[in-house]
XYZ file of C-alpha atoms in Angstrom:
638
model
C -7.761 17.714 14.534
C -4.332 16.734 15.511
C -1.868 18.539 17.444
C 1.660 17.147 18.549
C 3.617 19.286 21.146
C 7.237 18.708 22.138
C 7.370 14.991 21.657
C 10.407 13.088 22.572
C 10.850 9.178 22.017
C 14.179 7.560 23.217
C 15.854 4.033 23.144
C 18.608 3.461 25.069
C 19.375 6.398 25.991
C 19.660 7.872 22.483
C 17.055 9.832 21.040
C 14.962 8.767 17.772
C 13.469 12.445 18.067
C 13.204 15.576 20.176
C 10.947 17.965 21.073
C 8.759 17.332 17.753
C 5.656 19.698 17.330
C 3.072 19.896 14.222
C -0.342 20.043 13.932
C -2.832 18.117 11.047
C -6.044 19.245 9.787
C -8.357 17.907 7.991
C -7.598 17.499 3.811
C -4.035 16.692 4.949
C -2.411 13.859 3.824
C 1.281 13.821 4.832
C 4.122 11.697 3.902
C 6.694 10.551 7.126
C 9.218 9.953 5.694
C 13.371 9.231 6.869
C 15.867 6.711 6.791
C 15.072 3.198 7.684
C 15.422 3.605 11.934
C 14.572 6.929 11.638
C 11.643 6.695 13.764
C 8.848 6.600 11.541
C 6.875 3.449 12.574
C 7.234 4.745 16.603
C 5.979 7.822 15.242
C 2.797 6.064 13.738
C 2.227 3.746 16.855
C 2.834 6.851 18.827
C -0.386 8.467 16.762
C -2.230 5.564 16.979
C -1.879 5.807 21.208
C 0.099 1.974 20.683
C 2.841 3.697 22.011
C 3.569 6.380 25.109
C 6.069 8.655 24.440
C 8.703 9.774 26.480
C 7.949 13.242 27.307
C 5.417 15.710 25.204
C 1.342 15.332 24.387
C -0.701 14.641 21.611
C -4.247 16.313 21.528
C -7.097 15.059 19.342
C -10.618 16.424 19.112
C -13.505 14.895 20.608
C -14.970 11.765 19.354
C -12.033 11.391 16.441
C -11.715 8.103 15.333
C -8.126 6.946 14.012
C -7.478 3.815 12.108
C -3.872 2.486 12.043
C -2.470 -0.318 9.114
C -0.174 -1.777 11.532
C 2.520 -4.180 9.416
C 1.946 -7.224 11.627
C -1.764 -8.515 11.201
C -3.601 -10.982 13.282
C -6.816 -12.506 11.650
C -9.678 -14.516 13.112
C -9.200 -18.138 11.834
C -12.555 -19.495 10.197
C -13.405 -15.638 9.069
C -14.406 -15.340 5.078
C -12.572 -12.726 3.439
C -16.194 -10.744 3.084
C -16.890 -11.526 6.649
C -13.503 -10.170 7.504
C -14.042 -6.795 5.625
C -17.977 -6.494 7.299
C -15.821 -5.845 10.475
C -15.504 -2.551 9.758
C -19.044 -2.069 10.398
C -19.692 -3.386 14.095
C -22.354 -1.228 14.841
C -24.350 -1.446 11.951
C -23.520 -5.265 11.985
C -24.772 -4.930 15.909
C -27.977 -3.701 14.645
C -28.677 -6.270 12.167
C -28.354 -9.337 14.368
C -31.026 -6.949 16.509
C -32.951 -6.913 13.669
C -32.591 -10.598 13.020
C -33.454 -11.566 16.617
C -36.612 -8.658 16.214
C -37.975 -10.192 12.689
C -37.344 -13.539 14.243
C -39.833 -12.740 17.489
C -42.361 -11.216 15.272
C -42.333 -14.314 12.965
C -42.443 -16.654 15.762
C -44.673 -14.602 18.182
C -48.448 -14.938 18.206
C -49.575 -12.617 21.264
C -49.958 -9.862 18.788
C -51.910 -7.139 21.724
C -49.548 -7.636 24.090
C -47.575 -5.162 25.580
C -44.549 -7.218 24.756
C -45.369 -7.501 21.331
C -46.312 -4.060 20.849
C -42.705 -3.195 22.136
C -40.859 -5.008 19.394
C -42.722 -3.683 16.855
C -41.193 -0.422 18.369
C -38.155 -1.878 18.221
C -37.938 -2.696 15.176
C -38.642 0.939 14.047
C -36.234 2.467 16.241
C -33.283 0.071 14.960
C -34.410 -0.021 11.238
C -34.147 3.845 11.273
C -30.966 3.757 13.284
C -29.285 1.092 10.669
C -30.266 3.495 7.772
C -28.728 6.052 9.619
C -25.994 4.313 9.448
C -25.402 3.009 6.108
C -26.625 -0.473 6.825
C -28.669 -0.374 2.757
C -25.003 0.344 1.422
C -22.290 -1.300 3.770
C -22.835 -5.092 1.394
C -22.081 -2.646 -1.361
C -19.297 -0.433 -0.342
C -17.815 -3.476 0.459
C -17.416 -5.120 -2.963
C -16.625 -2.121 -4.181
C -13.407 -1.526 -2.071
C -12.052 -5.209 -2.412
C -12.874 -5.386 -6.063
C -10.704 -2.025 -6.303
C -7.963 -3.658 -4.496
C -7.882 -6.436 -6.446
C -9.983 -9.386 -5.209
C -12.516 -11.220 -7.357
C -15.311 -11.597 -6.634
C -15.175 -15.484 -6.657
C -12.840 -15.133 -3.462
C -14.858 -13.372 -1.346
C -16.146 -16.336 0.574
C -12.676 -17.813 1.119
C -11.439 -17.981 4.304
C -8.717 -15.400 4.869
C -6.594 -18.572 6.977
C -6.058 -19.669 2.893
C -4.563 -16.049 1.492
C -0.783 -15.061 1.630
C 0.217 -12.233 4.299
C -0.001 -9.894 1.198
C -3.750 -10.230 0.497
C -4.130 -10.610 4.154
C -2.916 -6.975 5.016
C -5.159 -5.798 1.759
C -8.273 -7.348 3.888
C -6.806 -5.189 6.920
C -6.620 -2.616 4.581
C -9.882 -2.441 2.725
C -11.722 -2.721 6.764
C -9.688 0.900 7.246
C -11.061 2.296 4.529
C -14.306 1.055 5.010
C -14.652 2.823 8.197
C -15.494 6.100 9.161
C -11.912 6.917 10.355
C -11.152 10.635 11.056
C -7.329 10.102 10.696
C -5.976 7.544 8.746
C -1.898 5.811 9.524
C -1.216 3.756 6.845
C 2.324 2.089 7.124
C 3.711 0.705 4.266
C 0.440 0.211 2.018
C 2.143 -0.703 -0.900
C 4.128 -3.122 -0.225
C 2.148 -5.848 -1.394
C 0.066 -4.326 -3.959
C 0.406 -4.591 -7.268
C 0.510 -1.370 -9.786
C -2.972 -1.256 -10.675
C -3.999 -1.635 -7.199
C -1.440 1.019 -6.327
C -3.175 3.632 -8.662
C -6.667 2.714 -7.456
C -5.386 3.582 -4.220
C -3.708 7.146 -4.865
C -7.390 7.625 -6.194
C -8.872 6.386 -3.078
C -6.690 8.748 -1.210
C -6.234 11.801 -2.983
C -10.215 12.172 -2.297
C -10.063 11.114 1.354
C -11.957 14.131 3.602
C -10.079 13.644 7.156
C -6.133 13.036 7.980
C -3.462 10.586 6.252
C -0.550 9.873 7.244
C 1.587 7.432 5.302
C 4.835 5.919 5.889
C 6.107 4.897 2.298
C 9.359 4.744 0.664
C 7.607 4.601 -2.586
C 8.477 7.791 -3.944
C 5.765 8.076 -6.694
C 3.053 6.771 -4.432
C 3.808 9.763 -2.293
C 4.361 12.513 -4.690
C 0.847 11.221 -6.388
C -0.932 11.236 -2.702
C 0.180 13.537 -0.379
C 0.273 17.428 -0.145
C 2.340 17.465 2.506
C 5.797 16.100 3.590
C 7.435 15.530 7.606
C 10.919 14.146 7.236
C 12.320 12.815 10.735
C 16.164 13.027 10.378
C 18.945 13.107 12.976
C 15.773 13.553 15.854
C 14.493 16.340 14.268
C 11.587 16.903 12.100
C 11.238 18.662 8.741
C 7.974 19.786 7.817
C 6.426 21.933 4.423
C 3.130 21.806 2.542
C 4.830 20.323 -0.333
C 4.822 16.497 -1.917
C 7.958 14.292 -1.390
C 9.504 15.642 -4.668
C 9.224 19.238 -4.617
C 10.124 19.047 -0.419
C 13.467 17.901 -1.368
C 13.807 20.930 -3.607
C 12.907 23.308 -1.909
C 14.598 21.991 1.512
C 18.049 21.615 -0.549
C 17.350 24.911 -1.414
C 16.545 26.488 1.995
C 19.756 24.451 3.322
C 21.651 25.734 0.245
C 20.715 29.641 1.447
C 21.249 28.846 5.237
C 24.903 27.596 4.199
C 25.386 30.945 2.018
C 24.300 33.010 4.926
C 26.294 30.990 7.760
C 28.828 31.830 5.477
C 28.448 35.287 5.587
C 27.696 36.087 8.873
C 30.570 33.504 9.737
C 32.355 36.226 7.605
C 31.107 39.277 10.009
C 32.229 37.403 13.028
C 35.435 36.700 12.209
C 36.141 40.726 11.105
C 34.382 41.933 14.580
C 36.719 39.313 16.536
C 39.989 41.185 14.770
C 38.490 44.344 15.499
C 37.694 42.997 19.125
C 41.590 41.756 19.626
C 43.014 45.133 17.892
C 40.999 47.457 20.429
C 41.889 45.191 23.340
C 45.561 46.447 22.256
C 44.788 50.464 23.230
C 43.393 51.681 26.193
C 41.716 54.042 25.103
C 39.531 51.430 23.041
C 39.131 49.139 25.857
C 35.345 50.336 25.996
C 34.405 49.471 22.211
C 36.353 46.045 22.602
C 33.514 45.208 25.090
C 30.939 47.423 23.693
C 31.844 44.370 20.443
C 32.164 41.597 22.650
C 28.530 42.512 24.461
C 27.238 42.908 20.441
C 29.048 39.587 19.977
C 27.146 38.149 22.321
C 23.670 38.865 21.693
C 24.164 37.420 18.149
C 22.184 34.280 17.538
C 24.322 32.170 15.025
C 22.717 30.865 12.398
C 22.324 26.914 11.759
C 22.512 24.597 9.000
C 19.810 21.740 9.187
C 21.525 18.578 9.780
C 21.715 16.238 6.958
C 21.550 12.396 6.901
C 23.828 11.620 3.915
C 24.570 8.045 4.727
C 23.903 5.165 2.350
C 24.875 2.081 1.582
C 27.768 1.121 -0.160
C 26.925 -2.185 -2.418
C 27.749 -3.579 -5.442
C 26.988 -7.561 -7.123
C 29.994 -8.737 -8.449
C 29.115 -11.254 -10.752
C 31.222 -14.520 -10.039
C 32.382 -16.531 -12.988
C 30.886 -16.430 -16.850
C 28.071 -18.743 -17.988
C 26.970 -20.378 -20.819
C 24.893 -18.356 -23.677
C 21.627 -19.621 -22.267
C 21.166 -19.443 -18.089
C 17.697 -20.447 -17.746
C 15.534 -22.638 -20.328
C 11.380 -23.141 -19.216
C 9.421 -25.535 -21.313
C 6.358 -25.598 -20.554
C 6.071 -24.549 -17.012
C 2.628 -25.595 -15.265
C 1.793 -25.038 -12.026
C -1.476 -25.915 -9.691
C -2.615 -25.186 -5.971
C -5.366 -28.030 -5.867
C -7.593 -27.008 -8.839
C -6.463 -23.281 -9.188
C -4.178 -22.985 -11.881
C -1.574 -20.203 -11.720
C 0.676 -21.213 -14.510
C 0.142 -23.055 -18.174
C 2.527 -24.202 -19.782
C 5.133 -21.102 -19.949
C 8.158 -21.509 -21.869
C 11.104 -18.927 -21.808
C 14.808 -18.743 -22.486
C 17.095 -16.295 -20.608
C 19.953 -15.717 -21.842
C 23.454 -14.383 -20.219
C 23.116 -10.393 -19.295
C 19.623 -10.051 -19.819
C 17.606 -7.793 -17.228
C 14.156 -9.208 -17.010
C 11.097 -7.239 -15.209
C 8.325 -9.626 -14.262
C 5.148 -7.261 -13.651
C 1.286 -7.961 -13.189
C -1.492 -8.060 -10.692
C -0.899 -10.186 -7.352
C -1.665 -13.942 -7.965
C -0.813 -13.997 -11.585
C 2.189 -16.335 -11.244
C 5.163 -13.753 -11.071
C 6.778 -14.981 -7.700
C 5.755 -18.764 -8.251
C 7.857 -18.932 -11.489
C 10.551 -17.369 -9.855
C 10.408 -19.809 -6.872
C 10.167 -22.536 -9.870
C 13.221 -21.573 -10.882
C 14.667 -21.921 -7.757
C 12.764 -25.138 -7.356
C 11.204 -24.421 -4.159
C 8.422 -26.824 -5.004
C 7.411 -29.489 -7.682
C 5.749 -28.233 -11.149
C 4.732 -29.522 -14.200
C 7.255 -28.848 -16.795
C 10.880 -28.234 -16.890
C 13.553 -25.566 -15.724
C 17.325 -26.408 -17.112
C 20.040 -24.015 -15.601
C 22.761 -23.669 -18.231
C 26.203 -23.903 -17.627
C 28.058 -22.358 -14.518
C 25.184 -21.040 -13.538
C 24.852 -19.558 -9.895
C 22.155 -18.112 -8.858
C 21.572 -15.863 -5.982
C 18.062 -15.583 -4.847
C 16.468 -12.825 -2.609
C 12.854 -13.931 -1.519
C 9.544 -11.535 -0.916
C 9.850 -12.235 2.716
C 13.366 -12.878 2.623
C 13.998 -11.347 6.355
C 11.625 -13.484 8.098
C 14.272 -16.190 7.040
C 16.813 -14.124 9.489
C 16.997 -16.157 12.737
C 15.732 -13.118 15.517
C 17.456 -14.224 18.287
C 21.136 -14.109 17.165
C 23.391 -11.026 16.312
C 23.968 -9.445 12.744
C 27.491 -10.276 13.213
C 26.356 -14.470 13.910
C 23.971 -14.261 11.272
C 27.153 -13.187 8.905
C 29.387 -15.561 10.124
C 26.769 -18.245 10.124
C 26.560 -17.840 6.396
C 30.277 -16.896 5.649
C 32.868 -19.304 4.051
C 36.202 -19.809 4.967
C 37.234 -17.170 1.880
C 35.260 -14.009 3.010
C 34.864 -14.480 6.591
C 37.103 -12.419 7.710
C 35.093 -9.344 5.899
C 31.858 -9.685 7.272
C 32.668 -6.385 9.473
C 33.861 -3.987 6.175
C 30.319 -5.846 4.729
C 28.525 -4.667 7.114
C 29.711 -1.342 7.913
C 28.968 -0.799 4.227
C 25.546 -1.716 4.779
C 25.062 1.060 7.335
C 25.933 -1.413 10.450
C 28.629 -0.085 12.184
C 30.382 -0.293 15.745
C 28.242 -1.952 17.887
C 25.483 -2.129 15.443
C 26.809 -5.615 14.591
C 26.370 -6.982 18.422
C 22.114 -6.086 17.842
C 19.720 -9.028 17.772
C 18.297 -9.173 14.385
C 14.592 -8.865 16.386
C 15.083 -5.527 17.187
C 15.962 -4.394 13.501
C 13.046 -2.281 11.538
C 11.500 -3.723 8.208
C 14.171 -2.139 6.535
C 17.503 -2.570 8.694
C 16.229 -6.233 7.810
C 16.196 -6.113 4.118
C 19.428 -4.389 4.338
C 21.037 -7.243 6.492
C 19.450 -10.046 4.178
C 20.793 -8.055 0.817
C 24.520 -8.273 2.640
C 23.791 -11.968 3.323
C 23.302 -12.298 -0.422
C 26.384 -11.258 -1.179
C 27.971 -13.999 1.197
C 27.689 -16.143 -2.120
C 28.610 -16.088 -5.344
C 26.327 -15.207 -8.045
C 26.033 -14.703 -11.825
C 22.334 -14.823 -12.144
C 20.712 -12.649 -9.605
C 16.870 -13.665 -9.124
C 15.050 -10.884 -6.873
C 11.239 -10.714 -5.647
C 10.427 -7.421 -4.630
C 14.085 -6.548 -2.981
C 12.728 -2.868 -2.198
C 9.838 -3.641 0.385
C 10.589 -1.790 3.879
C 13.585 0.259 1.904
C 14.155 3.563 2.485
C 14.289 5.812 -0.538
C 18.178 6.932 -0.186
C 18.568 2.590 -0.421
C 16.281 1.771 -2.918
C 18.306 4.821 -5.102
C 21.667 2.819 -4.055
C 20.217 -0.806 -4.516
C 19.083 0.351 -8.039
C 22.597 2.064 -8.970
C 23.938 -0.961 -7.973
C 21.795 -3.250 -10.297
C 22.069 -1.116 -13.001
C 25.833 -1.463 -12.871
C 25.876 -5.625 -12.382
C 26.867 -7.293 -15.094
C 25.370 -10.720 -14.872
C 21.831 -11.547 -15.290
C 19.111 -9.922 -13.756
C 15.529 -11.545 -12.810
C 13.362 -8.851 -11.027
C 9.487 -8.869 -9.589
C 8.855 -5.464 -8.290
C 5.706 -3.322 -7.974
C 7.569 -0.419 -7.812
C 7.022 1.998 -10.815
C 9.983 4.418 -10.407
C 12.466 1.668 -8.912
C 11.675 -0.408 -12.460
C 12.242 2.747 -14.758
C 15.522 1.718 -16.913
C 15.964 -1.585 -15.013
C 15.333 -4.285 -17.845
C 15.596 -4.855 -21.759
C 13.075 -7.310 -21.184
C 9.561 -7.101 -19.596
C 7.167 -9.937 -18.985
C 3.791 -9.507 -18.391
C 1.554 -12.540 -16.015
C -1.535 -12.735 -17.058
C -4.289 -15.451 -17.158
C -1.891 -17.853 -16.595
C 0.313 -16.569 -19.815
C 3.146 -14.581 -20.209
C 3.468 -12.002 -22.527
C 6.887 -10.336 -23.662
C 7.682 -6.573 -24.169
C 11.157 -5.704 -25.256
C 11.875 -2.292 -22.907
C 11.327 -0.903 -19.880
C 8.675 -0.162 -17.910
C 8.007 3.252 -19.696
C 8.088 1.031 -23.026
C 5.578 -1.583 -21.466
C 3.263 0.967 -20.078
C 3.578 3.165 -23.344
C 2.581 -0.725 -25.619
C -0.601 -1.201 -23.243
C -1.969 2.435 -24.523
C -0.797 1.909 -27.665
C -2.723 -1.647 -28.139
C -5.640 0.495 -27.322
C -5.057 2.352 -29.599
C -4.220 0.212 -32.647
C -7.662 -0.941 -31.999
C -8.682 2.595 -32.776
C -6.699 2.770 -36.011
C -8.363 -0.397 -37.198
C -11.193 0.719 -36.831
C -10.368 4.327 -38.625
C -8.612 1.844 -41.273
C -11.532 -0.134 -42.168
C -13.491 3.140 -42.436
C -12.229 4.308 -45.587
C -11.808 0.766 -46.860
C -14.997 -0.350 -46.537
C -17.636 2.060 -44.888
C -20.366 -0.268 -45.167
C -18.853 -2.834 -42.466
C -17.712 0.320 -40.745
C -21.146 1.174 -40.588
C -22.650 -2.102 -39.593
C -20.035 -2.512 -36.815
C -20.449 0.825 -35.180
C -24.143 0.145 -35.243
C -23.629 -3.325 -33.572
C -21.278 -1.174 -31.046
C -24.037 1.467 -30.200
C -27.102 -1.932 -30.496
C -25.267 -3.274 -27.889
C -24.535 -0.723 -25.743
C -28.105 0.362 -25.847
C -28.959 -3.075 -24.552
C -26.478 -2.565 -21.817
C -27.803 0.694 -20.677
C -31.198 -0.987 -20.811
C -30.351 -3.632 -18.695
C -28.833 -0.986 -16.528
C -31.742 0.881 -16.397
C -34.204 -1.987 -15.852
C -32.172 -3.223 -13.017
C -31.828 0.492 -11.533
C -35.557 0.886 -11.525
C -36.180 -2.650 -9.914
C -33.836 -2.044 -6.798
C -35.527 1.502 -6.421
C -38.830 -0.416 -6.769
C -38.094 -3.255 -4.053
C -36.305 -0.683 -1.830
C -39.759 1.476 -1.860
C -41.657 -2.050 -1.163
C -39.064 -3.127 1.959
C -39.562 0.884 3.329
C -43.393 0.175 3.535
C -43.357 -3.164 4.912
C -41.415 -1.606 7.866
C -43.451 1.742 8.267
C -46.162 -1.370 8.505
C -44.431 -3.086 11.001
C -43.682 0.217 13.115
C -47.270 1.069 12.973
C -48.736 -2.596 13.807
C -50.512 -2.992 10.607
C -48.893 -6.286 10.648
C -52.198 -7.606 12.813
C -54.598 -7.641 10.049
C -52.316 -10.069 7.996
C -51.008 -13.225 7.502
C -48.024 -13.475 9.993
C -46.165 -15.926 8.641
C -46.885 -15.601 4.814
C -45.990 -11.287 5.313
C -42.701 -12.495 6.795
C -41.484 -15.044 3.679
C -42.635 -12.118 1.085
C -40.557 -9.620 3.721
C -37.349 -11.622 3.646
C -38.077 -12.863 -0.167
C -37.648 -8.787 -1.459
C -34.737 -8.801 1.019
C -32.741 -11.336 -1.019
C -33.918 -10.275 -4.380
C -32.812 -7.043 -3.655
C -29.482 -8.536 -2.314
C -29.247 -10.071 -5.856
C -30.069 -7.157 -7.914
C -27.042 -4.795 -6.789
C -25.270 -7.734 -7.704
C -26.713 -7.774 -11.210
C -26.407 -4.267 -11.047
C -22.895 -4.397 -10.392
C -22.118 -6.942 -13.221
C -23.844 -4.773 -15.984
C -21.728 -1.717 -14.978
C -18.877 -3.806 -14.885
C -19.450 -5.462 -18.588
C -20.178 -1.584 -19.804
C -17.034 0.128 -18.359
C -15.108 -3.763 -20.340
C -17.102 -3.030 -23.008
C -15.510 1.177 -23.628
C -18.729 1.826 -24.979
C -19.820 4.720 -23.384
């Protein structure tokens, strides 16, 4: 489907890779991944044909249609978030406003023996069997389906995407690519803005994609969960096996680990053959066998050790002078966005060392409370910081608040103070910027050279109470290991949003769940707060077992209310199911009438209201339909 021969991509005369060649069929779904810089996002524009490359080809079957989820998204203004998504279907939505400008003639139209005439109703055959063809009964459907799975309600749907945050934004761009019938799919940085449960419905989505994926992640559980295949770009080369992210860095650490054994060896061979070499060169009369070894010498082909790429960062958060008991006091935090309410009344106390996880879906309140207590906007309620308190605060999008047009080294001495000035260098040659990395316009940085540059920043001040909202977006996975070492080791206090499951594992004594405006705590980890959800489940299944043997009558009389009412459900179900197959029936033989002008010995415009009357009822059963399923799957009764 794919085939990539001897590509080369350079900047400045340095390569990013060289001579790269793989192939991708379909059922593959491959992880790129490397160091932030590495190449992987000119690799994906490269794919996508945004981007020539130096030297080499790419070759793609006919007709193969490739969608790309570019990180920089540019929306329509005035667009609905549903009308946004039904862009994924121009053709089908080409035929419909046919259709709409057909049904309109033939409602409006009276010359019903006319040749004219007689050709629409031809026309409207032709494109009502071309927008079966192409899904245009399911495309309304498909579409809820997708943004309800990545986590839009359905009371958003007609909002216009102008109001969303860049997050939900590139989840619209998102759902449109998987709406469409894409033969390869590039996917940079999906994640990033989804929450966990959005994040699983995903790896579902994927794992049972038919054609080609190719995702640039550094979320390292996303990928071993997805992909099937792994191509590292390291040092301009690239590393490819059948094998998820995980079990690739096995088994290349092993492969590496029996190249060095066997360099070592033959190293071993070549040394003794050069003694021999110099001992014969000694005698005459050994002359020939010296050069008999020196031709055998020649011809061997010495064996290489893949390069590795073993720089990280070197950080650590000193914390700055000690606090008071309590850092951070909430009483009854309330905030609005015009008549949305995202938080109600929350109170908390944080006190001094605590490591805090704030988790939950997108728009449940996680990053405005943290911006609260940063006071980046009014709120109902208060926020006291206790005594001493300093807090350092690393935003969502904190590098779009790096200035593009000056260097790394300005935007370090911009934010320096007259103490720690002079080691903005050493700072940021630990942070991987070295030489004349430092004279670079921030513009030309990656997503994740940025986050690097805005986590030295941070470190510019002094902090005891570190407050972070999703530090590890655009982070390469040897970073996000060293950022998390680092955490683990700070002392102070610890405030941390992050969708990232294995990043959050033994980060926090302390996890907070958003939800429906609330907060609710769990005293652990993540493991602990994902092991209390199942467990709550369950509970409700000991209860249950509990009041059994107590008192079987009510047992009784509840599990017969349980199975009443989800025999009502399934009735509904059924009823609705046998309605839409009714009115679908009914719409197919008002347009095998139309195709067959039958329409002439009817009412024209009385034919047309009933027409477009089972139209919209039918639009409004799959909703019902959709709404029972929902409240059964709620419900766990079946």
């Amino acid at each position: 489907m794919l085939n990539i021969h001897n590509l080369s991509v350079s900047f400045g005369g340095t390569y990013l890779f060289e001579e790269v060649t793989f192939r991708m069929g379909a059922g593959d779904r491959v992880g790129l991944v490397g160091k932030n810089g590495a190449g992987k996002s000119t690799m994906l524009k490269i794919l996508a044909k945004d981007l020539a490359p130096d030297s080499g080809s790419i070759a793609t079957e006919k007709e193969v249609r490739i969608g790309f989820l570019r990180q920089d998204i540019d929306f329509e203004q005035g667009r609905t978030v549903l009308e946004e998504a039904y862009q994924a279907f121009t053709d089908i939505k080409e035929v419909e406003k046919r259709l709409e400008e057909i049904n309109h003639q033939l409602i409006t139209r009276t010359d019903y023996e006319s040749e004219e005439y007689l050709q629409i109703i031809e026309d409207l055959s032709d494109y009502t069997h071309r927008f079966e063809l192409l899904g245009g009964y399911n495309y309304v459907g498909d579409t809820e389906k997708i943004l309800l799975g990545l986590g839009f309600k359905r009371d958003v749907f007609n909002n216009r995407t102008e109001t969303f945050s860049g997050g939900w934004r590139m989840r619209i761009e998102l759902a449109k690519l998987l709406l469409q019938a894409n033969d390869i799919l590039l996917l940079d940085e999906p994640t990033n803005h989804l929450d966990i449960e959005s994040i699983i419905w995903l790896e579902t989505f994927l794992r049972s994609y038919p054609g080609v994926v190719v995702i640039v992640s550094h979320d390292k559980m996303f990928l071993d969960n997805v992909t099937n295949r792994t191509i590292e770009i390291s040092l301009g080369k690239a590393y490819d096996f059948n094998k998820p992210y995980s079990q690739y860095l096995e088994l290349r650490h092993e492969i590496r680990e029996k190249q060095l054994a066997t360099q070592k060896n033959q190293a071993k061979k070549i040394e003794e053959t050069e003694k021999l070499i110099e001992k014969f060169r000694a005698k005459a009369s050994k002359a020939s066998m010296a050069q008999s070894l020196i031709k055998k010498l020649d011809k061997v082909e010495r064996i290489e050790v893949d390069e590795d790429d073993n720089s990280v960062m070197n950080i650590s958060f000193p914390a700055s002078k000690v606090p008071g008991k309590v850092v951070i006091e909430a009483e009854k935090v309330t905030k609005k966005y015009g008549d949305n309410t995202i938080l109600k009344d929350i109170s908390l106390l944080v006190e001094r060392g605590s490591k805090i996880a704030f988790v939950g879906q997108n728009g449940q309140g996680k990053s405005t409370f943290i911006k609260a207590i940063v006071h980046e906007f009014e709120f109902d309620g208060n926020i006291k910081l206790g005594h001493n308190v300093q807090v350092g605060y690393f935003a969502q999008n904190q590098a779009e608040y790096l200035d593009g047009e000056i260097t790394l080294l300005q935007t370090m001495e911009d934010a320096a103070t007259d103490t720690n000035r002079s080691k903005v260098r050493d700072m940021l040659g630990s942070f991987l910027f070295r030489g004349d990395d430092v004279d670079k316009k921030v513009k030309v940085l990656s997503g994740g050279e940025r986050n690097r540059l805005a986590l030295c920043k941070l470190l510019l001040q002094p902090i005891n109470v570190l407050v972070m909202d999703e530090p590890t977006n655009h982070l390469d996975i040897k970073s996000k290991n060293v950022l998390k070492a680092a955490l683990q080791k700070y002392e102070g206090t610890l405030l941390l949003v992050s969708h990232d499951r294995d990043f959050l594992q033994n980060m926090s004594n302390i996890v907070y769940e958003f939800k429906d405006q609330k907060i609710k705590e769990y005293l652990g980890d993540i493991n602990y707060f994902l092991e209390q959800r199942n467990l709550e489940n369950m509970r409700e299944v000991e209860k249950k077992d509990i009041l059994k043997k107590e008192t079987p009558s009510s047992v009784s009389k509840l599990s017969y209310e349980d199975q009443k009412k989800g025999k009502a459900l399934q009735n509904r179900l059924s009823k609705v199911e046998s309605q839409i197959k009714q009115l679908e029936r009914d719409i197919q033989h008002d347009d095998k009438m139309l195709a067959s002008n039958y329409d002439k010995n009817i009412e024209d415009a009385n034919f047309f209201k009933a027409y477009n009357k089972k139209k919209a009822e039918l639009d409004q059963l799959l909703g019902d339909w959709e709404a029972v399923q929902s409240e059964i799957e709620n419900a766990s009764l079946f």
